Short mmCIF file of C-alpha atoms in Angstrom, two decimals:
data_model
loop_
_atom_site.label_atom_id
_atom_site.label_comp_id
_atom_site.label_asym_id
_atom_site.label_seq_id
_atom_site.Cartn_x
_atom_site.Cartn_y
_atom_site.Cartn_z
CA UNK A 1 0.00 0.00 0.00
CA UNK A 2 2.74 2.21 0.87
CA UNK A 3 4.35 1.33 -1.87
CA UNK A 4 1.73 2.00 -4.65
CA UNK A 5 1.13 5.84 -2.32
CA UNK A 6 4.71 6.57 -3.19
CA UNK A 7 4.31 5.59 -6.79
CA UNK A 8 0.97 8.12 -7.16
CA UNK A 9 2.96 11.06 -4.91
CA UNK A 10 4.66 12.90 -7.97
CA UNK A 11 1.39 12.54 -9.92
CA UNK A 12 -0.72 14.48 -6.80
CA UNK A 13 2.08 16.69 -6.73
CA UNK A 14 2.00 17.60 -10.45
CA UNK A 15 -2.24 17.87 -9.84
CA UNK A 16 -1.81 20.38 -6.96
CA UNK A 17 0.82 23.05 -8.36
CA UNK A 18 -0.96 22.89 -11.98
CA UNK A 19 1.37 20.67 -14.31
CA UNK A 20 -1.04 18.73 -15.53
CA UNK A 21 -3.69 21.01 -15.61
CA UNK A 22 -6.61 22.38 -12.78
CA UNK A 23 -10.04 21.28 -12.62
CA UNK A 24 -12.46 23.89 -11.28
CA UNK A 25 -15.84 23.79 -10.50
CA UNK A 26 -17.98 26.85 -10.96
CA UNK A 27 -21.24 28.33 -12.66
CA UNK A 28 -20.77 28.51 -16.48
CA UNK A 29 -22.92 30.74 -18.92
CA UNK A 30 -23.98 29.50 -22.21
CA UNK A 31 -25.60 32.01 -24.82
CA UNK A 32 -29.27 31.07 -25.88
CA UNK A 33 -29.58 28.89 -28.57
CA UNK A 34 -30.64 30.58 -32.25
CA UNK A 35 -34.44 30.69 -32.83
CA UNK A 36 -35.83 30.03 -36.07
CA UNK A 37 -39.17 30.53 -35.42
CA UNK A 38 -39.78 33.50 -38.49
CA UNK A 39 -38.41 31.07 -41.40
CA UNK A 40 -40.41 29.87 -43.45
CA UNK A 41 -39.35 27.24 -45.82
CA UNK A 42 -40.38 27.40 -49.65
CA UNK A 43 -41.77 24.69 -51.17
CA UNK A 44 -38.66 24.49 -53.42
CA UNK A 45 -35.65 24.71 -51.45
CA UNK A 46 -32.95 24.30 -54.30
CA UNK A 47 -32.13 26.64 -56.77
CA UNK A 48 -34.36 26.85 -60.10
CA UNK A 49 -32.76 26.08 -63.26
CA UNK A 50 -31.74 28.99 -65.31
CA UNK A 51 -32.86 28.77 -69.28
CA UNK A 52 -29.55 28.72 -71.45
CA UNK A 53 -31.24 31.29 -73.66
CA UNK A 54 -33.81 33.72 -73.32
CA UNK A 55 -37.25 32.80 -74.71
CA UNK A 56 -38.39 34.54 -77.93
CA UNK A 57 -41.80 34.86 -79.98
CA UNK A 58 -41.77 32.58 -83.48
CA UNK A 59 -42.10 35.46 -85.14
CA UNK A 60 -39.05 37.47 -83.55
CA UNK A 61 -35.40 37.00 -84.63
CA UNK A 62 -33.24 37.23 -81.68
CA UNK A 63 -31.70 40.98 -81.51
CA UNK A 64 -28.35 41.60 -81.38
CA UNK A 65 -26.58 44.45 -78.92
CA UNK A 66 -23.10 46.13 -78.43
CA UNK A 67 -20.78 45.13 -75.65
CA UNK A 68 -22.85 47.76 -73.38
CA UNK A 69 -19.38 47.95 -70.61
CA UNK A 70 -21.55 50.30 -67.96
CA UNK A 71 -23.92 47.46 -67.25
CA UNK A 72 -20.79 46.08 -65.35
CA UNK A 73 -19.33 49.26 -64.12
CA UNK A 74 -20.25 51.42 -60.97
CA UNK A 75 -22.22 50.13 -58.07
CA UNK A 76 -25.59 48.10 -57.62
CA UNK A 77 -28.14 50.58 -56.78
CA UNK A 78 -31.24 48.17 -56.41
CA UNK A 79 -30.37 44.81 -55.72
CA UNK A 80 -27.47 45.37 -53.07
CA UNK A 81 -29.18 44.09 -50.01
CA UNK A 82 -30.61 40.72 -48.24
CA UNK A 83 -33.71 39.88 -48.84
CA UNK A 84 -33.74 37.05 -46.15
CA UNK A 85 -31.44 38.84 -44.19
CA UNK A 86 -29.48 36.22 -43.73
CA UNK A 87 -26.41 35.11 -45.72
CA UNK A 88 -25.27 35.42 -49.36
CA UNK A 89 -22.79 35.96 -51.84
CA UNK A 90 -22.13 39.72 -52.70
CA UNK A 91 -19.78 40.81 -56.11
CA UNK A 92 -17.28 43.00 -55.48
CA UNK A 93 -16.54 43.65 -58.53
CA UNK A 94 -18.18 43.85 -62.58
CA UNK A 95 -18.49 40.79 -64.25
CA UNK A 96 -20.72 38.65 -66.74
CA UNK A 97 -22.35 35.33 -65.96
CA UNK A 98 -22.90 32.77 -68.21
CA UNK A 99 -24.82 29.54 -68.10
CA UNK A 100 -22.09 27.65 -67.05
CA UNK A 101 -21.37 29.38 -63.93
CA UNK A 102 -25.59 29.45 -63.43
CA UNK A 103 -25.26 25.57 -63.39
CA UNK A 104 -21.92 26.02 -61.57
CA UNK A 105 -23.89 27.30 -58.58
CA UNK A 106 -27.22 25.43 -58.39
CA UNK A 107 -25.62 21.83 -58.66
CA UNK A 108 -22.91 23.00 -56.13
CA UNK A 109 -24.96 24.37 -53.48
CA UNK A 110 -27.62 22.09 -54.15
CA UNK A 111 -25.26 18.89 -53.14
CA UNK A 112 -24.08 20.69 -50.72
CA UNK A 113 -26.98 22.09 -48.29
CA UNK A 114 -29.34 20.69 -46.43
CA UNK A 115 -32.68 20.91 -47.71
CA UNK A 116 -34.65 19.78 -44.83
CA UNK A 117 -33.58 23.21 -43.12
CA UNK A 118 -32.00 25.44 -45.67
CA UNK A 119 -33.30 27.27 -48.87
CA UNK A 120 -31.32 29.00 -51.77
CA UNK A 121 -32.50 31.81 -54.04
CA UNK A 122 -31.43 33.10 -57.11
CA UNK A 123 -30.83 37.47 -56.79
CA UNK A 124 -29.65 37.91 -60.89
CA UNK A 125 -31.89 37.04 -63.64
CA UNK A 126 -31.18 34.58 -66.72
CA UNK A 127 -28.88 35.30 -69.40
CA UNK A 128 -30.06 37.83 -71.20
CA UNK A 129 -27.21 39.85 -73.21
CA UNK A 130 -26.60 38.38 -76.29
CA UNK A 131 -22.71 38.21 -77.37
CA UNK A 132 -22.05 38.22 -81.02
CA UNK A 133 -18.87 35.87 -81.89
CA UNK A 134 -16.97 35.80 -86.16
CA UNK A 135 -16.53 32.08 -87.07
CA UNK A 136 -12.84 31.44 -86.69
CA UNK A 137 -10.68 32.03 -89.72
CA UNK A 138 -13.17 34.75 -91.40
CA UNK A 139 -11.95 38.03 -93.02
CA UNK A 140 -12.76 41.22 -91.47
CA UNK A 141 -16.06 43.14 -92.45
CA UNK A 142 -19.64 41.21 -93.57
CA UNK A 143 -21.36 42.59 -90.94
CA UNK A 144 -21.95 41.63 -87.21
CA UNK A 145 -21.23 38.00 -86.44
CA UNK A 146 -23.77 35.56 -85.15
CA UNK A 147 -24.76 35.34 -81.64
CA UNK A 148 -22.43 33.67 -79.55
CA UNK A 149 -23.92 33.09 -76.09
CA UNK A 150 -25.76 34.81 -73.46
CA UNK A 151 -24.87 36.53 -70.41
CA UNK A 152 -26.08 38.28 -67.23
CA UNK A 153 -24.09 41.45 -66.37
CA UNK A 154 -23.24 42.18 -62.80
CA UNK A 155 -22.30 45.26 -60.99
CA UNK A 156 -20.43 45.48 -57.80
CA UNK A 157 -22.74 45.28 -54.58
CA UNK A 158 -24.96 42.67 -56.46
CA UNK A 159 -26.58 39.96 -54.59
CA UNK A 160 -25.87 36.80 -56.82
CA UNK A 161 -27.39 34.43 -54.28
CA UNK A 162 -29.10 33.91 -50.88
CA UNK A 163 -28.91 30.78 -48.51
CA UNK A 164 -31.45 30.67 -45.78
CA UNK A 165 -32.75 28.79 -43.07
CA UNK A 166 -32.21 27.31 -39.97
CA UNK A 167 -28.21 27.87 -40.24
CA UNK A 168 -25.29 29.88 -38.93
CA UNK A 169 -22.62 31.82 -40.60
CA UNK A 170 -20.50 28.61 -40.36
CA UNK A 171 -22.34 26.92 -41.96
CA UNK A 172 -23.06 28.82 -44.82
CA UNK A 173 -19.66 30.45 -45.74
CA UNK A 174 -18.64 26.59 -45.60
CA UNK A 175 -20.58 25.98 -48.50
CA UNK A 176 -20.61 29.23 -50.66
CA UNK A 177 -16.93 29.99 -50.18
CA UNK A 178 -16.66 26.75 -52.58
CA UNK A 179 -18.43 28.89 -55.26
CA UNK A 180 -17.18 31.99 -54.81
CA UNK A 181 -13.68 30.95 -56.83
CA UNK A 182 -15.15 29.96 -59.52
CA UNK A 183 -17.20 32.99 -60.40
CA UNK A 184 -16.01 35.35 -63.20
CA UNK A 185 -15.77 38.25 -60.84
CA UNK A 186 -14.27 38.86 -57.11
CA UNK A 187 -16.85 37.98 -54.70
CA UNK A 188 -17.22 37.40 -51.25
CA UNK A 189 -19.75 35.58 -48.48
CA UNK A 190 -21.50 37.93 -46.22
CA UNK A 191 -23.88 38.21 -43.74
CA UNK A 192 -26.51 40.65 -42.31
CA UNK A 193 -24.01 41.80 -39.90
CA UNK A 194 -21.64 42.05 -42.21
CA UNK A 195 -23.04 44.23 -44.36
CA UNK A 196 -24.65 46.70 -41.59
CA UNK A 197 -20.89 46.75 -40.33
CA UNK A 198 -19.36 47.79 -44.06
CA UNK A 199 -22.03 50.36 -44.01
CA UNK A 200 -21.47 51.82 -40.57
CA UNK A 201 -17.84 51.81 -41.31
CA UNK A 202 -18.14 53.75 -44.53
CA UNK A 203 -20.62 56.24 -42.11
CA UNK A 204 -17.90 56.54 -39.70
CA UNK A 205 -15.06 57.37 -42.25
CA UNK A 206 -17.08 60.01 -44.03
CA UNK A 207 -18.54 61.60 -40.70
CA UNK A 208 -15.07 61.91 -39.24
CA UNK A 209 -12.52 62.90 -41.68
CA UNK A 210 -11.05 66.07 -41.23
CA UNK A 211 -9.58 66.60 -44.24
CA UNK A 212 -11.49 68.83 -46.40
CA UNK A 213 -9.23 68.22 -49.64
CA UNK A 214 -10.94 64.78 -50.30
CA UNK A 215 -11.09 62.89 -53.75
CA UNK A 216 -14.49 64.19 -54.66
CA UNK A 217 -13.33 68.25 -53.68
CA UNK A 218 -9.96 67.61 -55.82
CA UNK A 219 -12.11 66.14 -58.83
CA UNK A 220 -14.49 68.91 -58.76
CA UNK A 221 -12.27 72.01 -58.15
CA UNK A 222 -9.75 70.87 -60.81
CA UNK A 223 -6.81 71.13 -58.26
CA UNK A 224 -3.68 70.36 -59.40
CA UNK A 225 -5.42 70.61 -63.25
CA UNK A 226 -6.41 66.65 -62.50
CA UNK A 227 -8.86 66.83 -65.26
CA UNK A 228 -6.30 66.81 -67.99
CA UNK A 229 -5.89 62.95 -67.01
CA UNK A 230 -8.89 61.84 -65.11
CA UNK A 231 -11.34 59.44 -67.02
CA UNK A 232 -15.01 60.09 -67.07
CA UNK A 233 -15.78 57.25 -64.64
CA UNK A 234 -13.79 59.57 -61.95
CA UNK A 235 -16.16 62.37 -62.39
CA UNK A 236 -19.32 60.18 -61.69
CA UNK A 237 -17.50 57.68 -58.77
CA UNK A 238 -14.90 60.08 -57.49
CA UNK A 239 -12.30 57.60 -57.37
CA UNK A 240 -14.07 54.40 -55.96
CA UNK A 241 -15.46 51.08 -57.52
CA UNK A 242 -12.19 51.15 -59.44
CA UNK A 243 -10.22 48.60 -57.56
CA UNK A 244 -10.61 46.87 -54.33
CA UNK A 245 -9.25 47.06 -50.51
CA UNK A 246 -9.13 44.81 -47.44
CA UNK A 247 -11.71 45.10 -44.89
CA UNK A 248 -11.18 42.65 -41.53
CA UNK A 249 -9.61 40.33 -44.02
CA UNK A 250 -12.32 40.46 -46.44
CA UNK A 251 -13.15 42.37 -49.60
CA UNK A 252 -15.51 45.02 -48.98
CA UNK A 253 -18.99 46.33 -50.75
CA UNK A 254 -17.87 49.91 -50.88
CA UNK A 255 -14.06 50.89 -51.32
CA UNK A 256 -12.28 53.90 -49.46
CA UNK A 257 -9.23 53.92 -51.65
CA UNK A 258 -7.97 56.02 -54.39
CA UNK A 259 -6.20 55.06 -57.96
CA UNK A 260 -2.88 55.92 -59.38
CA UNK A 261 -3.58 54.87 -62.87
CA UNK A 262 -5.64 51.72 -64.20
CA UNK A 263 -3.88 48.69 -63.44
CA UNK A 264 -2.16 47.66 -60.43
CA UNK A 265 -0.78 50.01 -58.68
CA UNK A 266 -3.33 51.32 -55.67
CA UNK A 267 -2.83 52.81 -52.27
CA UNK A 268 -4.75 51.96 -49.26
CA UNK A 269 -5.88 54.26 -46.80
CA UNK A 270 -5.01 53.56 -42.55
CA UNK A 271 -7.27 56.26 -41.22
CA UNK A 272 -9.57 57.00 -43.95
CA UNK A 273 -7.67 60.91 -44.43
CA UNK A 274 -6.81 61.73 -48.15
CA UNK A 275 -4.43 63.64 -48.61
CA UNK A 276 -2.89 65.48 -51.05
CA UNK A 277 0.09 65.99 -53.12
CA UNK A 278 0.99 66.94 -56.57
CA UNK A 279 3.33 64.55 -57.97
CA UNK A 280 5.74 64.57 -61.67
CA UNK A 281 6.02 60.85 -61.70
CA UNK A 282 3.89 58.99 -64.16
CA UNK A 283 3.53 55.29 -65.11
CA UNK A 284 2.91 54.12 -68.39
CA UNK A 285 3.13 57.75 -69.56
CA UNK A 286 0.42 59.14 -67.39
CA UNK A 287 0.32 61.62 -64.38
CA UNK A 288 -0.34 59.97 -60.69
CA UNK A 289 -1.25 60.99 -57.62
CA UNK A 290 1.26 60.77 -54.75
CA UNK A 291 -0.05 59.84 -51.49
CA UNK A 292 2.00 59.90 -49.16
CA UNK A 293 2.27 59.59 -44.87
CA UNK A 294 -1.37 57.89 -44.28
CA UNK A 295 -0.69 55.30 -47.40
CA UNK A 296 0.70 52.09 -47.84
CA UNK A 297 2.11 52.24 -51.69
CA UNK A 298 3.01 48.99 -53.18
CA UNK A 299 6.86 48.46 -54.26
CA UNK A 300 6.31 48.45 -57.66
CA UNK A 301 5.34 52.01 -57.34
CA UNK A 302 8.67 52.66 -54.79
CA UNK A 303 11.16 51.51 -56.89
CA UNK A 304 9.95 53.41 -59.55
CA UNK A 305 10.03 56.60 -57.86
CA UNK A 306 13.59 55.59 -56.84
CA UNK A 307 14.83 54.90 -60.50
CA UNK A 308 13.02 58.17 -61.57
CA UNK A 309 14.86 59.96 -58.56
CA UNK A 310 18.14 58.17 -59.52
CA UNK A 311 18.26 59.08 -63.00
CA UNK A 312 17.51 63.11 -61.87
CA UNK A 313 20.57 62.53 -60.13
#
């Protein structure tokens, strides 16, 4: 007995002064569990199938239409919000869609969720846009060439799809983040929260800059003579939708950065002050902006100003 009390002594030991961890007894606090009690399930929880092309009368021939570039550009004005307010996948950027990425998403999410507790809508019609395509091999001229495909054109902000039901964030970003890859534009899961939290941040940053010499003054004052290189896009966005920044590790709906020139070369803002600088440097023959002090610039854009610096020298 004595014996087997000296073989357990460096084992109490180690229990008393915490080596092998402390066992406490006390009152623990557990958060609610999630109600569900306001969904309501449809009666067809998958996603409908999309038409590969749009449905005409026998007595129409299908139309043809140009390339039509600001249906992608800008922001979503109508359909940038949840309707379920629950989860979904958001474009941060312009894009088309085409029937292959339509199928893409209803078989994936459809093997993927749950149907006896989750639902998925679609948030962007059917291809629509017709894109003309020459025969390969054909001489220039004869007219407009056949039509191709269809395609649905998407604008950042757009909702491309909702997943509902009696499921957490988890749960959902699990299953749309394998979608969002494959898509022909950056996009990015999001939730309710999300989304009220990009919008109160975007609040915050324009309620409490200080700096009156902002993107949108510079642009409309001419400082600097900025119109001699600024696109028309930058007089109708002042400077945003044009590239994209990192919010808490994810891509956001609205950005707060500014552009050098299109491509890229960017600059990302710490404390949401612009300020301002005239600068000589270009890149690929055009003027830039140089921010400076408040800006991280990427080192492309560095050693560039140090070979331009150098050879002044």
């Amino acid at each position: 007995m004595l014996a087997t009390c000296e073989k357990l002594r460096p084992l109490l030991a180690g229990l008393l002064r915490g080596q092998y961890g402390q066992q406490i007894a006390g009152m623990k606090f557990f958060a609610p569990p999630i109600t569900y009690d306001n969904i309501e399930m449809p009666e067809r929880p998958k996603l409908r199938f999309m038409d590969k092309v749009p449905l005409l009368p026998s007595n129409l021939r299908a139309p043809k239409m140009q390339k039509k570039l600001k249906w992608m550009r800008g922001p979503e004005q109508v359909h940038n919000s949840l309707v379920h307010k629950q989860y979904g996948i958001i474009a941060t950027g312009g894009g088309r869609l085409r029937w292959g990425h339509f199928e893409m998403l209803r078989l994936t999410i459809g093997r993927k969720m749950d149907t006896s507790r989750m639902f998925a809508i679609w948030r962007v019609e059917a291809p629509w846009q017709p894109i003309t395509k020459k025969g390969q091999g054909q001489r220039m001229g004869g007219g407009k060439g056949a039509i191709d495909h269809y395609v649905t054109p998407v604008k950042s902000g757009r909702v491309v799809v909702e997943l509902a039901g009696e499921l957490e964030f988890l749960e959902a970003k699990k299953i749309l983040d394998i979608v969002c890859p494959k898509l022909p534009f950056k996009a990015m899961v999001v939730s309710q929260e999300m989304l009220d939290k990009m919008k109160a941040e975007e609040e915050r940053l324009e309620r409490e800059n200080l700096n009156p010499w902002n993107f949108k003054y510079i642009i409309q004052n001419n400082l600097g003579g900025c119109h001699r290189w600024l696109s028309p896009v930058d007089h109708k966005w002042f400077g945003k939708y044009l590239y994209l920044a990192i919010f808490e590790g994810q891509i956001p709906l609205i950005t707060k950065t500014l552009q050098f020139q299109r491509g890229d070369v960017a600059a990302v803002p710490l404390g949401g002050v612009l300020p301002w600088q005239e600068s000589r440097y270009k890149i690929n023959d055009k003027h830039v902006l140089l921010l400076d002090e408040y800006f991280k610039t990427p080192s492309e854009l560095n050693i560039m100003m140090m070979n331009d610096k150098s050879g002044e020298a």
